[in-house]
Amino acid sequence: MIPLHSSTLPERSRYVGLLSELSEAKLNSAEFNLADRLGSLLGFSGSITLAGALRNLAKGAVGSSVDNVKTLQADVLDIREKCLKSIAYSFDGKVIEGQLTVPSNVIGTREEVLKTYEPYRRFYIAHQVEMSANIDNLRVRVRAGLAGFSPSLAQLAELDSLFEQSFEVESRNLFSTTTKLLEHRFKRLLAGHEGKANDYDDISKNWVMKGQWLDLFYQEMRELLLAEFDVRLQPVLGLLEALNEQVDISL
């Protein structure tokens, strides 16, 4: 069975925590006060997500087979593995057709380009687009699957569709702000690097050595992508938890 509650997501969302660290210098600005905005949004969705309402759902008759349940579970596992591998592989410095790759001198990105934020912004947004496409399509499939199991799950699927539409604009705006905060972090790391530059620091291949400025930026981008993926997947896991409440199955 898919673990529905990740140990990487404590009471205070890991994603919110990482964004708060990035926005430390901007917390008094309405545009960058993400701790409160995301905490409020995610807190509300957490209170209605689907596990809190699950226990109120009647144990109705199941109209689909256990095999269909397993198919849904496997579909979620496949998409989760695909997305996590995409994030991990994009930082390994190898160029593979059709795979995202972080800008670096290893793949031929020029030194002067590595000191500009734009290629990293495009890289991060490309991951966001990929995650959104995979998880949004998965969410639709899981909702369609739930609708065939029982009247109460059909209602829940409809409710989830309504929530998705209601939060769509706000969620998109919040996720898009991540790249703005990353830009401020990138500039701080670059300024720190240039402020202490020596012969070793002037060699671009050394920038990705452990503890160096670009290596630190890579780590923070990777952690943010993983945390954002967790947040995006939560509604799907909530739907599966509802299904597990009604269907007695061990996978």
mmCIF file of C-alpha atoms in Angstrom:
data_model
loop_
_atom_site.group_PDB
_atom_site.id
_atom_site.type_symbol
_atom_site.label_atom_id
_atom_site.label_comp_id
_atom_site.label_asym_id
_atom_site.label_seq_id
_atom_site.Cartn_x
_atom_site.Cartn_y
_atom_site.Cartn_z
ATOM 1 C CA MET A 1 0.000 0.000 0.000
ATOM 2 C CA ILE A 2 1.216 3.493 -0.759
ATOM 3 C CA PRO A 3 2.300 5.372 2.399
ATOM 4 C CA LEU A 4 -0.144 8.234 2.577
ATOM 5 C CA HIS A 5 1.653 10.368 5.138
ATOM 6 C CA SER A 6 5.262 11.149 4.237
ATOM 7 C CA SER A 7 7.741 11.461 7.101
ATOM 8 C CA THR A 8 9.264 14.321 5.115
ATOM 9 C CA LEU A 9 6.124 16.396 5.675
ATOM 10 C CA PRO A 10 5.949 17.429 9.323
ATOM 11 C CA GLU A 11 3.138 19.508 10.815
ATOM 12 C CA ARG A 12 4.725 22.624 9.356
ATOM 13 C CA SER A 13 5.077 21.914 5.651
ATOM 14 C CA ARG A 14 8.661 21.388 4.530
ATOM 15 C CA TYR A 15 7.877 23.486 1.466
ATOM 16 C CA VAL A 16 6.657 26.400 3.594
ATOM 17 C CA GLY A 17 9.746 26.109 5.780
ATOM 18 C CA LEU A 18 12.132 26.217 2.817
ATOM 19 C CA LEU A 19 10.344 29.201 1.304
ATOM 20 C CA SER A 20 10.449 31.004 4.643
ATOM 21 C CA GLU A 21 14.221 30.564 4.725
ATOM 22 C CA LEU A 22 14.553 31.926 1.200
ATOM 23 C CA SER A 23 12.273 34.876 1.941
ATOM 24 C CA GLU A 24 13.913 35.809 5.238
ATOM 25 C CA ALA A 25 14.958 39.235 3.981
ATOM 26 C CA LYS A 26 11.544 39.907 2.443
ATOM 27 C CA LEU A 27 9.047 38.733 5.041
ATOM 28 C CA ASN A 28 7.603 42.195 5.533
ATOM 29 C CA SER A 29 6.703 42.491 1.859
ATOM 30 C CA ALA A 30 3.205 41.450 0.790
ATOM 31 C CA GLU A 31 4.617 39.820 -2.329
ATOM 32 C CA PHE A 32 7.087 37.623 -0.470
ATOM 33 C CA ASN A 33 5.271 36.882 2.804
ATOM 34 C CA LEU A 34 4.854 33.254 1.821
ATOM 35 C CA ALA A 35 4.981 31.667 5.237
ATOM 36 C CA ASP A 36 1.587 33.084 6.179
ATOM 37 C CA ARG A 37 0.044 32.806 2.704
ATOM 38 C CA LEU A 38 1.091 29.215 2.086
ATOM 39 C CA GLY A 39 0.503 28.166 5.662
ATOM 40 C CA SER A 40 -3.041 29.478 5.461
ATOM 41 C CA LEU A 41 -3.745 27.845 2.125
ATOM 42 C CA LEU A 42 -2.171 24.515 2.970
ATOM 43 C CA GLY A 43 -3.640 24.525 6.442
ATOM 44 C CA PHE A 44 -7.127 24.926 5.038
ATOM 45 C CA SER A 45 -6.649 22.263 2.397
ATOM 46 C CA GLY A 46 -5.199 20.020 5.069
ATOM 47 C CA SER A 47 -8.273 20.436 7.237
ATOM 48 C CA ILE A 48 -10.592 19.375 4.414
ATOM 49 C CA THR A 49 -8.317 17.013 2.575
ATOM 50 C CA LEU A 50 -9.799 14.400 2.327
ATOM 51 C CA ALA A 51 -8.628 12.444 5.313
ATOM 52 C CA GLY A 52 -10.573 14.645 7.772
ATOM 53 C CA ALA A 53 -13.811 14.005 5.942
ATOM 54 C CA LEU A 54 -13.066 10.374 5.317
ATOM 55 C CA ARG A 55 -14.386 9.084 8.581
ATOM 56 C CA ASN A 56 -17.736 10.724 7.869
ATOM 57 C CA LEU A 57 -18.146 8.833 4.633
ATOM 58 C CA ALA A 58 -20.595 5.959 4.787
ATOM 59 C CA LYS A 59 -19.218 2.514 4.121
ATOM 60 C CA GLY A 60 -21.309 2.133 0.988
ATOM 61 C CA ALA A 61 -21.410 -0.643 -1.516
ATOM 62 C CA VAL A 62 -18.384 -0.914 -3.776
ATOM 63 C CA GLY A 63 -19.138 -1.030 -7.448
ATOM 64 C CA SER A 64 -15.655 -1.717 -8.868
ATOM 65 C CA SER A 65 -13.250 -4.580 -8.386
ATOM 66 C CA VAL A 66 -10.168 -4.836 -6.199
ATOM 67 C CA ASP A 67 -8.127 -5.063 -9.394
ATOM 68 C CA ASN A 68 -9.234 -1.544 -10.260
ATOM 69 C CA VAL A 69 -8.049 -0.347 -6.848
ATOM 70 C CA LYS A 70 -4.647 -1.905 -7.458
ATOM 71 C CA THR A 71 -4.477 -0.250 -10.857
ATOM 72 C CA LEU A 72 -5.068 3.165 -9.292
ATOM 73 C CA GLN A 73 -2.444 2.526 -6.621
ATOM 74 C CA ALA A 74 0.091 1.376 -9.198
ATOM 75 C CA ASP A 75 -0.636 4.421 -11.360
ATOM 76 C CA VAL A 76 0.154 6.746 -8.457
ATOM 77 C CA LEU A 77 3.339 4.849 -7.629
ATOM 78 C CA ASP A 78 4.490 5.013 -11.246
ATOM 79 C CA ILE A 79 3.937 8.775 -11.513
ATOM 80 C CA ARG A 80 5.595 9.423 -8.165
ATOM 81 C CA GLU A 81 8.653 7.402 -9.162
ATOM 82 C CA LYS A 82 8.785 9.121 -12.560
ATOM 83 C CA CYS A 83 8.701 12.618 -11.044
ATOM 84 C CA LEU A 84 11.230 11.871 -8.301
ATOM 85 C CA LYS A 85 13.636 10.312 -10.795
ATOM 86 C CA SER A 86 13.263 13.302 -13.100
ATOM 87 C CA ILE A 87 14.298 15.632 -10.283
ATOM 88 C CA ALA A 88 17.196 13.426 -9.169
ATOM 89 C CA TYR A 89 18.561 12.761 -12.659
ATOM 90 C CA SER A 90 18.392 16.427 -13.646
ATOM 91 C CA PHE A 91 21.153 17.189 -11.142
ATOM 92 C CA ASP A 92 23.551 14.356 -12.073
ATOM 93 C CA GLY A 93 25.355 16.338 -14.789
ATOM 94 C CA LYS A 94 24.478 13.996 -17.669
ATOM 95 C CA VAL A 95 22.790 15.073 -20.884
ATOM 96 C CA ILE A 96 20.060 12.633 -21.919
ATOM 97 C CA GLU A 97 17.594 13.398 -24.671
ATOM 98 C CA GLY A 98 14.208 14.336 -23.269
ATOM 99 C CA GLN A 99 15.538 14.781 -19.729
ATOM 100 C CA LEU A 100 15.882 18.092 -17.896
ATOM 101 C CA THR A 101 19.456 18.955 -16.876
ATOM 102 C CA VAL A 102 20.581 21.689 -14.498
ATOM 103 C CA PRO A 103 22.836 24.328 -16.121
ATOM 104 C CA SER A 104 26.507 23.591 -15.430
ATOM 105 C CA ASN A 105 29.907 23.703 -17.098
ATOM 106 C CA VAL A 106 29.747 19.888 -17.269
ATOM 107 C CA ILE A 107 27.066 20.154 -19.971
ATOM 108 C CA GLY A 108 28.797 23.053 -21.695
ATOM 109 C CA THR A 109 27.055 26.073 -20.140
ATOM 110 C CA ARG A 110 29.400 29.039 -20.482
ATOM 111 C CA GLU A 111 30.919 30.549 -17.343
ATOM 112 C CA GLU A 112 29.347 33.954 -17.883
ATOM 113 C CA VAL A 113 25.925 32.319 -18.313
ATOM 114 C CA LEU A 114 26.327 30.342 -15.085
ATOM 115 C CA LYS A 115 26.543 33.682 -13.283
ATOM 116 C CA THR A 116 23.118 34.750 -14.542
ATOM 117 C CA TYR A 117 19.870 33.541 -12.994
ATOM 118 C CA GLU A 118 17.768 33.106 -16.145
ATOM 119 C CA PRO A 119 18.906 29.542 -17.091
ATOM 120 C CA TYR A 120 18.155 28.318 -13.561
ATOM 121 C CA ARG A 121 14.729 29.985 -13.640
ATOM 122 C CA ARG A 122 13.910 28.201 -16.910
ATOM 123 C CA PHE A 123 15.161 24.905 -15.464
ATOM 124 C CA TYR A 124 13.002 25.218 -12.346
ATOM 125 C CA ILE A 125 9.906 26.264 -14.286
ATOM 126 C CA ALA A 126 10.378 23.333 -16.677
ATOM 127 C CA HIS A 127 10.259 21.003 -13.659
ATOM 128 C CA GLN A 128 7.138 22.753 -12.372
ATOM 129 C CA VAL A 129 5.419 22.346 -15.741
ATOM 130 C CA GLU A 130 6.387 18.662 -15.850
ATOM 131 C CA MET A 131 5.166 18.025 -12.302
ATOM 132 C CA SER A 132 1.930 19.887 -12.879
ATOM 133 C CA ALA A 133 1.140 17.982 -16.070
ATOM 134 C CA ASN A 134 1.847 14.582 -14.518
ATOM 135 C CA ILE A 135 0.045 15.166 -11.221
ATOM 136 C CA ASP A 136 -2.945 17.042 -12.670
ATOM 137 C CA ASN A 137 -3.592 14.229 -15.128
ATOM 138 C CA LEU A 138 -3.122 11.664 -12.367
ATOM 139 C CA ARG A 139 -5.584 13.491 -10.130
ATOM 140 C CA VAL A 140 -8.218 13.411 -12.871
ATOM 141 C CA ARG A 141 -7.689 9.663 -13.367
ATOM 142 C CA VAL A 142 -7.905 8.941 -9.643
ATOM 143 C CA ARG A 143 -11.101 10.987 -9.341
ATOM 144 C CA ALA A 144 -12.613 9.091 -12.261
ATOM 145 C CA GLY A 145 -11.638 5.814 -10.620
ATOM 146 C CA LEU A 146 -13.132 6.788 -7.271
ATOM 147 C CA ALA A 147 -16.423 7.802 -8.876
ATOM 148 C CA GLY A 148 -17.063 4.170 -9.822
ATOM 149 C CA PHE A 149 -16.639 2.697 -6.343
ATOM 150 C CA SER A 150 -19.523 4.145 -4.359
ATOM 151 C CA PRO A 151 -21.895 7.131 -4.255
ATOM 152 C CA SER A 152 -19.980 8.703 -1.363
ATOM 153 C CA LEU A 153 -16.660 8.446 -3.193
ATOM 154 C CA ALA A 154 -18.285 9.877 -6.294
ATOM 155 C CA GLN A 155 -19.348 12.874 -4.182
ATOM 156 C CA LEU A 156 -15.836 13.175 -2.794
ATOM 157 C CA ALA A 157 -14.368 13.127 -6.302
ATOM 158 C CA GLU A 158 -16.732 15.925 -7.281
ATOM 159 C CA LEU A 159 -15.789 17.884 -4.157
ATOM 160 C CA ASP A 160 -12.094 17.493 -4.930
ATOM 161 C CA SER A 161 -12.702 18.804 -8.452
ATOM 162 C CA LEU A 162 -14.383 21.854 -6.959
ATOM 163 C CA PHE A 163 -11.482 22.454 -4.550
ATOM 164 C CA GLU A 164 -8.966 22.140 -7.377
ATOM 165 C CA GLN A 165 -10.781 24.776 -9.408
ATOM 166 C CA SER A 166 -11.184 27.066 -6.385
ATOM 167 C CA PHE A 167 -7.485 26.957 -5.460
ATOM 168 C CA GLU A 168 -6.089 26.886 -8.995
ATOM 169 C CA VAL A 169 -5.196 30.552 -9.366
ATOM 170 C CA GLU A 170 -3.875 30.994 -5.823
ATOM 171 C CA SER A 171 -1.806 27.821 -6.006
ATOM 172 C CA ARG A 172 -0.331 28.806 -9.355
ATOM 173 C CA ASN A 173 0.579 32.246 -8.017
ATOM 174 C CA LEU A 174 2.223 30.786 -4.931
ATOM 175 C CA PHE A 175 4.241 28.230 -6.864
ATOM 176 C CA SER A 176 5.337 30.883 -9.360
ATOM 177 C CA THR A 177 6.709 33.031 -6.521
ATOM 178 C CA THR A 178 9.253 30.308 -5.726
ATOM 179 C CA THR A 179 11.431 31.305 -8.659
ATOM 180 C CA LYS A 180 11.462 34.931 -7.483
ATOM 181 C CA LEU A 181 12.699 33.879 -4.070
ATOM 182 C CA LEU A 182 15.294 31.606 -5.653
ATOM 183 C CA GLU A 183 16.562 34.552 -7.655
ATOM 184 C CA HIS A 184 17.249 36.520 -4.476
ATOM 185 C CA ARG A 185 19.043 33.521 -2.993
ATOM 186 C CA PHE A 186 21.097 33.055 -6.163
ATOM 187 C CA LYS A 187 22.209 36.691 -6.107
ATOM 188 C CA ARG A 188 23.210 36.451 -2.440
ATOM 189 C CA LEU A 189 25.272 33.321 -3.059
ATOM 190 C CA LEU A 190 26.913 34.842 -6.143
ATOM 191 C CA ALA A 191 27.742 38.046 -4.280
ATOM 192 C CA GLY A 192 29.280 36.035 -1.461
ATOM 193 C CA HIS A 193 31.347 34.064 -3.954
ATOM 194 C CA GLU A 194 32.599 37.141 -5.779
ATOM 195 C CA GLY A 195 33.380 38.869 -2.495
ATOM 196 C CA LYS A 196 35.944 36.233 -1.570
ATOM 197 C CA ALA A 197 37.019 35.047 -5.023
ATOM 198 C CA ASN A 198 40.556 33.675 -5.389
ATOM 199 C CA ASP A 199 42.343 31.599 -8.033
ATOM 200 C CA TYR A 200 40.443 28.457 -6.946
ATOM 201 C CA ASP A 201 37.084 30.208 -6.932
ATOM 202 C CA ASP A 202 37.666 31.677 -10.387
ATOM 203 C CA ILE A 203 37.585 28.207 -11.984
ATOM 204 C CA SER A 204 33.968 27.462 -12.874
ATOM 205 C CA LYS A 205 34.322 23.694 -12.521
ATOM 206 C CA ASN A 206 35.114 24.252 -8.844
ATOM 207 C CA TRP A 207 31.844 26.104 -8.245
ATOM 208 C CA VAL A 208 29.967 22.803 -8.008
ATOM 209 C CA MET A 209 32.421 21.222 -5.565
ATOM 210 C CA LYS A 210 30.868 20.339 -2.217
ATOM 211 C CA GLY A 211 30.129 23.437 -0.177
ATOM 212 C CA GLN A 212 30.854 25.898 -2.994
ATOM 213 C CA TRP A 213 28.287 28.534 -3.931
ATOM 214 C CA LEU A 214 26.761 26.825 -6.975
ATOM 215 C CA ASP A 215 26.668 23.457 -5.238
ATOM 216 C CA LEU A 216 24.715 25.075 -2.389
ATOM 217 C CA PHE A 217 22.294 26.616 -4.882
ATOM 218 C CA TYR A 218 21.799 23.237 -6.576
ATOM 219 C CA GLN A 219 21.024 21.628 -3.213
ATOM 220 C CA GLU A 220 18.440 24.278 -2.374
ATOM 221 C CA MET A 221 16.756 24.004 -5.773
ATOM 222 C CA ARG A 222 16.605 20.222 -5.452
ATOM 223 C CA GLU A 223 15.138 20.378 -1.940
ATOM 224 C CA LEU A 224 12.524 22.899 -3.063
ATOM 225 C CA LEU A 225 11.522 20.770 -6.038
ATOM 226 C CA LEU A 226 11.105 17.698 -3.834
ATOM 227 C CA ALA A 227 9.102 19.645 -1.261
ATOM 228 C CA GLU A 228 6.910 21.204 -3.941
ATOM 229 C CA PHE A 229 6.293 17.769 -5.419
ATOM 230 C CA ASP A 230 5.126 16.534 -2.003
ATOM 231 C CA VAL A 231 2.669 19.429 -1.765
ATOM 232 C CA ARG A 232 1.321 18.897 -5.268
ATOM 233 C CA LEU A 233 0.793 15.175 -4.657
ATOM 234 C CA GLN A 234 -1.060 15.537 -1.352
ATOM 235 C CA PRO A 235 -4.591 15.850 -2.846
ATOM 236 C CA VAL A 236 -4.064 12.621 -4.797
ATOM 237 C CA LEU A 237 -2.916 10.822 -1.661
ATOM 238 C CA GLY A 238 -5.949 12.184 0.155
ATOM 239 C CA LEU A 239 -8.231 10.666 -2.462
ATOM 240 C CA LEU A 240 -6.452 7.328 -2.120
ATOM 241 C CA GLU A 241 -6.831 7.471 1.638
ATOM 242 C CA ALA A 242 -10.553 7.911 1.152
ATOM 243 C CA LEU A 243 -10.537 4.853 -1.080
ATOM 244 C CA ASN A 244 -8.619 2.840 1.522
ATOM 245 C CA GLU A 245 -11.249 3.776 4.104
ATOM 246 C CA GLN A 246 -13.929 2.143 2.015
ATOM 247 C CA VAL A 247 -12.067 -0.746 0.415
ATOM 248 C CA ASP A 248 -10.370 -3.306 2.632
ATOM 249 C CA ILE A 249 -7.233 -4.056 0.637
ATOM 250 C CA SER A 250 -3.537 -4.501 1.283
ATOM 251 C CA LEU A 251 -1.147 -3.929 -1.612
#
